[in-house]
Short mmCIF file of N, CA, C and O in Angstrom, two decimals:
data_model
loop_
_atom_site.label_atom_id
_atom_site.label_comp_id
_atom_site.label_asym_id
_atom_site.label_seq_id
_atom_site.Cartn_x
_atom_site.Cartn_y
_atom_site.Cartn_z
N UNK A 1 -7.22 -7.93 1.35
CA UNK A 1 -6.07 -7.10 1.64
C UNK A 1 -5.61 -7.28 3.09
O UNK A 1 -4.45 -7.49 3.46
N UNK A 2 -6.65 -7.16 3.83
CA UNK A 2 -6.04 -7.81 5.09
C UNK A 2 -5.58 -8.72 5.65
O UNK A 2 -5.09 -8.58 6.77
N UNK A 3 -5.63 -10.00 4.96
CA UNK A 3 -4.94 -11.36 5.01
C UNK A 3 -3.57 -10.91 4.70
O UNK A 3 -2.76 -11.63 5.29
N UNK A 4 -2.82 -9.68 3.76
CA UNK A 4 -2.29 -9.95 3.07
C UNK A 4 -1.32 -8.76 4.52
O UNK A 4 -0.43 -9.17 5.26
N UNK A 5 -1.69 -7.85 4.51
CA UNK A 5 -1.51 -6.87 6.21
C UNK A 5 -0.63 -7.86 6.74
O UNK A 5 0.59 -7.94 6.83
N UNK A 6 -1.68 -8.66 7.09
CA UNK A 6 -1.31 -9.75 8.49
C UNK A 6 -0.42 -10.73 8.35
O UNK A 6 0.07 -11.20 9.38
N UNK A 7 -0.11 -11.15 7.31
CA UNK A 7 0.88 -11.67 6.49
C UNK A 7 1.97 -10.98 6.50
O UNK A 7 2.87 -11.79 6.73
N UNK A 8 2.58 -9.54 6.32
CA UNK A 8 3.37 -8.92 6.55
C UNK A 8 3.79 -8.74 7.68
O UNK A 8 5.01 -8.62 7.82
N UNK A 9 2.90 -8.68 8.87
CA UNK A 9 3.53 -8.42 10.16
C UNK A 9 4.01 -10.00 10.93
O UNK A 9 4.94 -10.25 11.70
N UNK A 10 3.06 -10.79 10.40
CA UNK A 10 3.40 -12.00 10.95
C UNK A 10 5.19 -12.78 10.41
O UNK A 10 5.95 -13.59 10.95
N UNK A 11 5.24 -11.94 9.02
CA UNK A 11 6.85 -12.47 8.61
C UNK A 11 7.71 -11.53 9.32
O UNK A 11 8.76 -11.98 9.77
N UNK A 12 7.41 -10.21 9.50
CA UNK A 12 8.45 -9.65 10.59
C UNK A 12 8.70 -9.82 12.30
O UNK A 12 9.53 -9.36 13.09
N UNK A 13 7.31 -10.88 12.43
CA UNK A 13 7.58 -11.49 13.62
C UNK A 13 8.28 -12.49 13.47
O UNK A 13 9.18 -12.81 14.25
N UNK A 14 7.86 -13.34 12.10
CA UNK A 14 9.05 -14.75 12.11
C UNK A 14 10.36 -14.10 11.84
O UNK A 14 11.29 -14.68 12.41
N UNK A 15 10.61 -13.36 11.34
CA UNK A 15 11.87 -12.82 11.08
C UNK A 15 12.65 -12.33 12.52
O UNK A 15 13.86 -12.50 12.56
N UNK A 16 12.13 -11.86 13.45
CA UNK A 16 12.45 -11.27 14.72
C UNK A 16 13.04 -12.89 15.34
O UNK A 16 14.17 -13.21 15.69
N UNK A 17 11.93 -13.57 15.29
CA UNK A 17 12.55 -15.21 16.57
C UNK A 17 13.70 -15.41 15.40
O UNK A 17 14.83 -15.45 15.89
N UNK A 18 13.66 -15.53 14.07
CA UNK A 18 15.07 -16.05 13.17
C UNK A 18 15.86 -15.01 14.14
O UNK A 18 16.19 -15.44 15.25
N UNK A 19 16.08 -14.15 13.92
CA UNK A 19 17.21 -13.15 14.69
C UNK A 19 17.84 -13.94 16.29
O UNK A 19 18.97 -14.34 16.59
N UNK A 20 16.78 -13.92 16.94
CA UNK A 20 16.80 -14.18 18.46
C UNK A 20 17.79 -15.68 18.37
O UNK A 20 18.91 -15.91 18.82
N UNK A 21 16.56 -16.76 17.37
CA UNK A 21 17.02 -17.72 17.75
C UNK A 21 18.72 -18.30 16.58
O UNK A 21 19.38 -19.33 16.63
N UNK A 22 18.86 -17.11 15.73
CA UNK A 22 20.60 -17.38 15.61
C UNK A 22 21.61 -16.24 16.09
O UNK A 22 22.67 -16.00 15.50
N UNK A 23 21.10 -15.49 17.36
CA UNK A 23 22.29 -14.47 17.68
C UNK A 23 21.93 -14.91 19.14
O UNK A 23 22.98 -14.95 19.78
N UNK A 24 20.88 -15.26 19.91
CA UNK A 24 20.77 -15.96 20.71
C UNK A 24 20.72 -14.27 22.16
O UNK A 24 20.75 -14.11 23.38
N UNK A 25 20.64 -13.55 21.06
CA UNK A 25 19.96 -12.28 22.27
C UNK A 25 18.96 -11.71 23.08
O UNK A 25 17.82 -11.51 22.66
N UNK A 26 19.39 -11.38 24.42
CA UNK A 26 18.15 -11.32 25.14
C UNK A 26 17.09 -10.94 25.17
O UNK A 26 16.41 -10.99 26.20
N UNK A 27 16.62 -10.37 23.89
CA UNK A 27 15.52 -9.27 23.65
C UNK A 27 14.15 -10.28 23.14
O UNK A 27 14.37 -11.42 22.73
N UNK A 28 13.00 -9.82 23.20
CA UNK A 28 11.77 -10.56 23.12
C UNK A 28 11.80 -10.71 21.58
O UNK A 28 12.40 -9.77 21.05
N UNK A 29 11.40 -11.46 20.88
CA UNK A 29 11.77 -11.58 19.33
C UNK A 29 10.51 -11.17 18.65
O UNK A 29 10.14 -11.48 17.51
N UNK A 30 9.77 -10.25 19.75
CA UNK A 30 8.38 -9.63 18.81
C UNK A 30 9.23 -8.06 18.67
O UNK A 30 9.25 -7.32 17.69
N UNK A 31 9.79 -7.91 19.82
CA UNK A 31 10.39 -6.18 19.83
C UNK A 31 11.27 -6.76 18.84
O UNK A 31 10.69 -6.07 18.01
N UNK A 32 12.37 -7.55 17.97
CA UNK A 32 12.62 -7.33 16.66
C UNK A 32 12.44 -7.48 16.00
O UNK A 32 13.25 -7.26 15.10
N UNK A 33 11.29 -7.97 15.73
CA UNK A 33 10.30 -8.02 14.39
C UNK A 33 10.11 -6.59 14.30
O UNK A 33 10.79 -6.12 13.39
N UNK A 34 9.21 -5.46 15.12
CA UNK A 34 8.79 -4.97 15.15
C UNK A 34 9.93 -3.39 15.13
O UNK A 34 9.51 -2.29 14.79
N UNK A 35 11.17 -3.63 15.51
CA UNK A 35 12.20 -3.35 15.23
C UNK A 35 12.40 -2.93 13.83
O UNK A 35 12.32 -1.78 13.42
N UNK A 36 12.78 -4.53 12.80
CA UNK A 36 13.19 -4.36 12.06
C UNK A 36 11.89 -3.84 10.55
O UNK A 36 12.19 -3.21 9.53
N UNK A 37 10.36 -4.42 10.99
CA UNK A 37 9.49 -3.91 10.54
C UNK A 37 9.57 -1.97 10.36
O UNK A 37 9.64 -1.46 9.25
N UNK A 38 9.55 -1.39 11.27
CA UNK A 38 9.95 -0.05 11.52
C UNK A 38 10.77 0.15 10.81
O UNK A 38 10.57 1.19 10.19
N UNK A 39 12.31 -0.72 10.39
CA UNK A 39 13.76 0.00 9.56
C UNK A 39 13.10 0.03 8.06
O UNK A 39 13.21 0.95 7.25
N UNK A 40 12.20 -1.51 7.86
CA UNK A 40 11.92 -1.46 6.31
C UNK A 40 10.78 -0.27 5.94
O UNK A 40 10.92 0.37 4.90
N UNK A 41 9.72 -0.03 6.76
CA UNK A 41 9.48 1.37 6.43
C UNK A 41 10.18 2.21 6.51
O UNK A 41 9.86 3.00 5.62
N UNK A 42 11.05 2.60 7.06
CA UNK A 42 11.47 3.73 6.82
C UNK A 42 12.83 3.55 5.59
O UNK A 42 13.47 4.36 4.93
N UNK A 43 12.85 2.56 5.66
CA UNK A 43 13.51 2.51 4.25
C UNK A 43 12.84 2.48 2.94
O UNK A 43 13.45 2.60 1.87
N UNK A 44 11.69 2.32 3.03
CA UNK A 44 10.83 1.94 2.10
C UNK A 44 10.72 0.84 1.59
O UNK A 44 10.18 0.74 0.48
N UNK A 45 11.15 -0.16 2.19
CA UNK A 45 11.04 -1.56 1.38
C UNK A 45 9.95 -2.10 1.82
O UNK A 45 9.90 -3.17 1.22
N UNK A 46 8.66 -1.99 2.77
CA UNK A 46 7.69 -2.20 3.00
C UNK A 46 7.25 -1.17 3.39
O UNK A 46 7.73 -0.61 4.38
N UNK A 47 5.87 -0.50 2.45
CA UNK A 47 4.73 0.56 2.21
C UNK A 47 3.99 0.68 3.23
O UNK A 47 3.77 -0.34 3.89
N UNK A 48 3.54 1.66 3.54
CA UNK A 48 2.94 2.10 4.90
C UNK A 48 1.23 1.30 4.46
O UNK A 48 0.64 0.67 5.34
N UNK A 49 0.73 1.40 3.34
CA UNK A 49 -0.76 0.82 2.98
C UNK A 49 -0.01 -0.74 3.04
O UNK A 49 -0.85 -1.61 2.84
N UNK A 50 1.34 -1.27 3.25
CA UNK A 50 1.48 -2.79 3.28
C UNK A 50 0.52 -2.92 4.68
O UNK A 50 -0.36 -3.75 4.47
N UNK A 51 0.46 -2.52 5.65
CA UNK A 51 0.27 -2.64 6.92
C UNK A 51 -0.19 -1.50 7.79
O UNK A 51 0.29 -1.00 8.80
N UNK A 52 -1.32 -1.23 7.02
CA UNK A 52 -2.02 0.50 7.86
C UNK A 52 -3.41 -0.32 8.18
O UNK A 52 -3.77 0.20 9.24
N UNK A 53 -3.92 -0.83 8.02
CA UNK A 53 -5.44 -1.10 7.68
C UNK A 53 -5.12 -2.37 9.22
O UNK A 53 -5.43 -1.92 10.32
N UNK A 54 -4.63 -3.57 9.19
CA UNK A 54 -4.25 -4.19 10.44
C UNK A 54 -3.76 -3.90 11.33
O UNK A 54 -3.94 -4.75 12.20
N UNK A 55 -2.96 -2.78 11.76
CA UNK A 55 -2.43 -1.87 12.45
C UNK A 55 -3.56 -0.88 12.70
O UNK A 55 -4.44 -1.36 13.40
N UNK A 56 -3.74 0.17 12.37
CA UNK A 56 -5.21 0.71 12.54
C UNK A 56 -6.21 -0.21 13.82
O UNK A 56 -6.71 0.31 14.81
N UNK A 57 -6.30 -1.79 13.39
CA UNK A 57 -7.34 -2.63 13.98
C UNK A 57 -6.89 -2.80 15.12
O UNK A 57 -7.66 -2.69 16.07
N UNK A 58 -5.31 -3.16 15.34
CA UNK A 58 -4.96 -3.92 16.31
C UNK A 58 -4.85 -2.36 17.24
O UNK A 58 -5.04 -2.17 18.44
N UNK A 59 -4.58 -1.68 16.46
CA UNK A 59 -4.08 -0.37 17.81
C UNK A 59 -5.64 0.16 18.51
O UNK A 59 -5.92 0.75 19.55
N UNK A 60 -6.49 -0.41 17.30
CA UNK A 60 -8.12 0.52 18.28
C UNK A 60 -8.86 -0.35 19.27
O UNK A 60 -9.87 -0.08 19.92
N UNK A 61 -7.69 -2.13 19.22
CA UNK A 61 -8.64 -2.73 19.70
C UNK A 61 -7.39 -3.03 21.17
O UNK A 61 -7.50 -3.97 21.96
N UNK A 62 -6.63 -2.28 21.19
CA UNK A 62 -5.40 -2.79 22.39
C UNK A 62 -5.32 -2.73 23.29
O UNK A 62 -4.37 -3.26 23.86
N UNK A 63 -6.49 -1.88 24.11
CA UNK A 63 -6.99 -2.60 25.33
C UNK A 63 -7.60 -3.92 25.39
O UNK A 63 -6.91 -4.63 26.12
N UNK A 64 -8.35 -4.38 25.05
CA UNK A 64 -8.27 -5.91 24.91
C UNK A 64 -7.57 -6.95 24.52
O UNK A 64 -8.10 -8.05 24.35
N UNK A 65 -5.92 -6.64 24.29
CA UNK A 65 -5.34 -7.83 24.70
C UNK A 65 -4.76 -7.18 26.13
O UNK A 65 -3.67 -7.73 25.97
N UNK A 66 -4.63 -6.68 27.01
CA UNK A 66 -4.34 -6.37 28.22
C UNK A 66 -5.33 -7.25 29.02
O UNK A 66 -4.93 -7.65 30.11
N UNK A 67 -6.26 -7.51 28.72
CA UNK A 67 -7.64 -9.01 29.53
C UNK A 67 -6.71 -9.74 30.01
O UNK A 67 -6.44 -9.58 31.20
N UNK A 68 -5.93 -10.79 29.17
CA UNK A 68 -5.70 -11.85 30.28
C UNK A 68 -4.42 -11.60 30.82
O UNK A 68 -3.97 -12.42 31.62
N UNK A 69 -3.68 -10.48 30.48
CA UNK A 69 -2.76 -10.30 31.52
C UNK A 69 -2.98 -9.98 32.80
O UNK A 69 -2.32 -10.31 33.78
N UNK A 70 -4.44 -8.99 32.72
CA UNK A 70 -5.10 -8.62 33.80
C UNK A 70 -6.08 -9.74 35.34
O UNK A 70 -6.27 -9.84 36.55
N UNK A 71 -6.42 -10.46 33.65
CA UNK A 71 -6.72 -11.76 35.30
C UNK A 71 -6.19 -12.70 35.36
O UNK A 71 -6.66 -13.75 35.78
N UNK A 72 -4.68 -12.43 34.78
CA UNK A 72 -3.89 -13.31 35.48
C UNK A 72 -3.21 -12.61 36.85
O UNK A 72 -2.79 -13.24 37.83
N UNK A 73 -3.20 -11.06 36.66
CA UNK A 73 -2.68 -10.95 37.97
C UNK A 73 -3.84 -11.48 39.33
O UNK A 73 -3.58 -11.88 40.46
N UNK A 74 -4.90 -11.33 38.75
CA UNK A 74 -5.81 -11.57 40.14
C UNK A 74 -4.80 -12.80 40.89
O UNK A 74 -4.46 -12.75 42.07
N UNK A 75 -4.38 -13.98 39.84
CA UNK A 75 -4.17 -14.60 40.33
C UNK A 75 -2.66 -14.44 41.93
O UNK A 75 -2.43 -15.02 42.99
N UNK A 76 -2.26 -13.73 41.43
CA UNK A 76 -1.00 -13.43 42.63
C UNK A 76 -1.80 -11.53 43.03
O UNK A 76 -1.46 -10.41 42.65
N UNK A 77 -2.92 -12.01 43.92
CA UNK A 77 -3.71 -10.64 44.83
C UNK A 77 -2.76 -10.83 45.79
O UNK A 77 -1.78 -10.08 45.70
N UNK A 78 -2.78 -11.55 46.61
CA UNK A 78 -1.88 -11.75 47.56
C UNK A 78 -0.91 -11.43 47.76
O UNK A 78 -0.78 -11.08 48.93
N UNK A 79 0.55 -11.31 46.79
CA UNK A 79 1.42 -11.12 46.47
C UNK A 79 1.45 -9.11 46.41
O UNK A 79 2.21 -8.22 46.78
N UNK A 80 0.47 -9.21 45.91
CA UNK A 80 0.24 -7.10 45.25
C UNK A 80 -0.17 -6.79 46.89
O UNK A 80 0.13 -6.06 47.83
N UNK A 81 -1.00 -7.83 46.54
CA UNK A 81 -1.61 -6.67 48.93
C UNK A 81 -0.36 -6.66 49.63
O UNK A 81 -0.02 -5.58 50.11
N UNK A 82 0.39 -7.64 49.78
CA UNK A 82 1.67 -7.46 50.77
C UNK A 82 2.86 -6.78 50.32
O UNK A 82 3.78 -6.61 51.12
N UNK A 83 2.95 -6.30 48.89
CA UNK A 83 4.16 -5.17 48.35
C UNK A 83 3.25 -4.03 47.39
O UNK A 83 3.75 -3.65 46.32
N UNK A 84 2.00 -3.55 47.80
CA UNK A 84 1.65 -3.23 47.21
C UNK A 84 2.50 -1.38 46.91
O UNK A 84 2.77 -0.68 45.93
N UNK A 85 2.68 -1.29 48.68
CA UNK A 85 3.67 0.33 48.39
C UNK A 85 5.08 0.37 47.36
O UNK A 85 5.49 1.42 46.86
N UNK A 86 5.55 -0.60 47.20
CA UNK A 86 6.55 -1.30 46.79
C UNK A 86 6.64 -0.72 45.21
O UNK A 86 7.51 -0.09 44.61
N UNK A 87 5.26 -1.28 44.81
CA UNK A 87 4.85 -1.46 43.32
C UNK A 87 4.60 -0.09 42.95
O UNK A 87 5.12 0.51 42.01
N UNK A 88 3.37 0.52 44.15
CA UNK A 88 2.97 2.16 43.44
C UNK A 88 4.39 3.03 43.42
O UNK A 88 4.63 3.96 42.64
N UNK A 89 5.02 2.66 44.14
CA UNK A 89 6.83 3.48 44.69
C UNK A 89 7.67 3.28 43.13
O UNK A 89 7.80 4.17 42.29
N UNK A 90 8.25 1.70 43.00
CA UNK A 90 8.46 1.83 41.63
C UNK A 90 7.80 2.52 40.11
O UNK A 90 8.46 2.97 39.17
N UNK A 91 6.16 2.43 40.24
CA UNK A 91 5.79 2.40 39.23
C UNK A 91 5.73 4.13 38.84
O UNK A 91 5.66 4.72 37.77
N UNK A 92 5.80 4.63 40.37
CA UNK A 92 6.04 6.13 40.03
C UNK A 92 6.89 7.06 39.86
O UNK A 92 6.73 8.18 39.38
N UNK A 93 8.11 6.40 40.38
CA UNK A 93 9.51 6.55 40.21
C UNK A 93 9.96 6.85 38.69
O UNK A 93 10.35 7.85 38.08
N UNK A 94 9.70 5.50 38.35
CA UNK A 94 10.27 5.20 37.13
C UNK A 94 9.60 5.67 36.19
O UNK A 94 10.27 5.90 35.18
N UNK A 95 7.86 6.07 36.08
CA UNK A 95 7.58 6.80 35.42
C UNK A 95 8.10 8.36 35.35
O UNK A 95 8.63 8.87 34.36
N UNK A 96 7.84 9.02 36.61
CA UNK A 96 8.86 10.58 36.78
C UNK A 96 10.19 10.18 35.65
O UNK A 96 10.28 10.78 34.58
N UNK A 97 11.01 9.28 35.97
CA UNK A 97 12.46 8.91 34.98
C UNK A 97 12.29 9.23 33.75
O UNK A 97 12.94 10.07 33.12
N UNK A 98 11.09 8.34 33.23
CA UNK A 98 10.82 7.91 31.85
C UNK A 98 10.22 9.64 31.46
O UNK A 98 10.42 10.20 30.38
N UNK A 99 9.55 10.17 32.52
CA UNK A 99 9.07 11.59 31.02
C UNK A 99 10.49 12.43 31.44
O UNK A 99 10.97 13.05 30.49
N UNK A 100 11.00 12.51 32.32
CA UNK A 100 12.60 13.18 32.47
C UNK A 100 13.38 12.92 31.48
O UNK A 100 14.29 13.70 31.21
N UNK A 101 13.16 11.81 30.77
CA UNK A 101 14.63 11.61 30.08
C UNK A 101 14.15 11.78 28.82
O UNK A 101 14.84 12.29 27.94
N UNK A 102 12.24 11.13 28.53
CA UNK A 102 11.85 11.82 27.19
C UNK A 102 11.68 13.01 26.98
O UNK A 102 11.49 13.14 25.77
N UNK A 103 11.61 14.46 27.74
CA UNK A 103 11.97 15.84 27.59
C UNK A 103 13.12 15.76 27.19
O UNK A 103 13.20 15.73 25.96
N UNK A 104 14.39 15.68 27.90
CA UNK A 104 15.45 15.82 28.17
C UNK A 104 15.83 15.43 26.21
O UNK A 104 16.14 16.30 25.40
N UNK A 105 15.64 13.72 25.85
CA UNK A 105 15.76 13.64 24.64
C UNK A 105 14.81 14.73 23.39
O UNK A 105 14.99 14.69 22.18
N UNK A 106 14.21 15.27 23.84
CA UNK A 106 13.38 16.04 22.98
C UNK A 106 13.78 17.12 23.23
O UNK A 106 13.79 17.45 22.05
N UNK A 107 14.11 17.99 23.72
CA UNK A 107 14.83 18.95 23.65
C UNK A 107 16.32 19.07 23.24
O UNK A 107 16.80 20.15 22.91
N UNK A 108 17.02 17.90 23.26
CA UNK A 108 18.49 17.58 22.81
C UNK A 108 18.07 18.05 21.33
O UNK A 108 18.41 19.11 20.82
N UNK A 109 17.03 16.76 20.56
CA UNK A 109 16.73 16.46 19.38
C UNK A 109 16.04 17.99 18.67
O UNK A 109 16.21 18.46 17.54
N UNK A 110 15.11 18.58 20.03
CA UNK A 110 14.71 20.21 18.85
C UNK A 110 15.90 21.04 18.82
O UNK A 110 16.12 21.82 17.90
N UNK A 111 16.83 20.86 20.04
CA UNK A 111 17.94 22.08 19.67
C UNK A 111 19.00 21.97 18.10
O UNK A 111 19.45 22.66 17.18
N UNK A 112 18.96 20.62 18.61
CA UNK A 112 20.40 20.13 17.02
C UNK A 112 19.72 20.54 15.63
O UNK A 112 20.35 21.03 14.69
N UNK A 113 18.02 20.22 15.63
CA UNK A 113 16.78 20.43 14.48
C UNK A 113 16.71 22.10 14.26
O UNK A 113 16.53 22.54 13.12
N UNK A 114 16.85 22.91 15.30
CA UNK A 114 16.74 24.21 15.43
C UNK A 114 17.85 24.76 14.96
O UNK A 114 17.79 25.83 14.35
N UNK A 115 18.93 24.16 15.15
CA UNK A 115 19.77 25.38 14.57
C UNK A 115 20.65 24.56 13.33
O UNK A 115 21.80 24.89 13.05
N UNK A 116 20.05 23.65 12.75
CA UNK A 116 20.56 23.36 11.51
C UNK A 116 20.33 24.50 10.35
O UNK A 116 19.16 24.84 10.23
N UNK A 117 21.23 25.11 9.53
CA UNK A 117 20.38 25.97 8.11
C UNK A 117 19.88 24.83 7.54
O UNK A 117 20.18 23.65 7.36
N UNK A 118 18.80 25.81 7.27
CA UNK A 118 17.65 25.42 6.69
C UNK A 118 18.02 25.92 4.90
O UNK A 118 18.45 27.04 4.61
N UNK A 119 17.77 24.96 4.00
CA UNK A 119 17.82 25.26 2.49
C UNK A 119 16.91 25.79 1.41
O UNK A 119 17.01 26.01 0.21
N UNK A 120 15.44 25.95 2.85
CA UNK A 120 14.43 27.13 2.23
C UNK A 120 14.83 28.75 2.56
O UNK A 120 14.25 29.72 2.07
N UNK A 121 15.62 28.79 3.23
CA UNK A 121 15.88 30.32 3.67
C UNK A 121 17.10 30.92 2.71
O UNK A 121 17.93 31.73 3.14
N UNK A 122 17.10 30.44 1.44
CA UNK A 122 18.56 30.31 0.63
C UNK A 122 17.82 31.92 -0.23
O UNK A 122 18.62 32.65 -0.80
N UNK A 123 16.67 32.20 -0.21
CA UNK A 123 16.09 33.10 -1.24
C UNK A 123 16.66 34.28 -1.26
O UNK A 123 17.32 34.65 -0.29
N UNK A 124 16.50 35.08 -2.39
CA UNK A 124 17.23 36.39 -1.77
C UNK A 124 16.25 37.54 -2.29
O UNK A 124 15.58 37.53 -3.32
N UNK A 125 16.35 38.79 -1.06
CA UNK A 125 15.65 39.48 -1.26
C UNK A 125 16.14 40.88 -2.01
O UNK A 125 17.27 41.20 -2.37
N UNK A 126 14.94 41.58 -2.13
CA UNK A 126 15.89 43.17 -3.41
C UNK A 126 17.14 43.84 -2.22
O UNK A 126 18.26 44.34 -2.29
N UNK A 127 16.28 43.51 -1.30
CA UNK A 127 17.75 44.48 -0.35
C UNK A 127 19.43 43.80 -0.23
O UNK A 127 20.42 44.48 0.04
N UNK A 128 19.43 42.53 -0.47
CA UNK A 128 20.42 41.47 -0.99
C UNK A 128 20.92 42.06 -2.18
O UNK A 128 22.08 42.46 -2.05
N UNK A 129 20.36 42.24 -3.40
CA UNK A 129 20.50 42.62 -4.51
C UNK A 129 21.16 43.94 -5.18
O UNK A 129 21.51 44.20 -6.34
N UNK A 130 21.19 44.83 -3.72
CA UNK A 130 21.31 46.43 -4.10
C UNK A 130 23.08 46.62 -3.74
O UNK A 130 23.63 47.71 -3.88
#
């Protein structure tokens, strides 16, 4: 079954570079695999047991592909020691941004969710009735 997992994600990765390489857009062609993987679940045209069991693996094991990105930076130390304020400045910046704007979207998204009627509250009670 897991050959068969990995098989699924690996065609929504080939499917992502088909995209890239005939629209010729700037985006990494794993983020649209992974893109369009996401639309067919939620459309249902590919089952969450298509791809739970390899997913499961890859997400418990995903600190270890971060390894050789990691000693590849050793390789530019030099580079980090002489901008290193540079890097902690951006990297904290832009994080503050990033949970600012994910509140900001999450609260947009509970208010519009909050005050939709709801079609369980349709019941009626004896005091309705009298």
């Amino acid at each position: 079954m897991l050959i068969i997992q990995l098989a699924v994600l690996f065609l929504f990765l080939a499917l992502g570079e088909l995209v890239v390489y005939l629209t010729g857009i700037p985006v990494p062609s794993s983020i649209i695999g992974m893109l369009l993987l996401t639309l067919a679940l939620q459309l249902r045209i590919i089952r969450l047991r298509h791809v739970a069991g390899v997913a499961d693996f890859l997400v418990g094991n995903l600190g270890f592909f971060f390894v050789p990105a990691g000693v590849a930076l050793l390789g530019y130390f030099d580079l980090i020691r002489d901008q290193w304020v540079a890097i902690v400045g951006a990297s904290a910046i832009s994080t503050f941004i990033v949970i600012g704007i994910t509140g900001w979207v999450h609260q947009i998204i509970r208010q519009s969710t909050h005050h939709r009627p709801s079609s369980r509250n349709t019941h009626t009670t004896p005091k309705d009735t009298e």
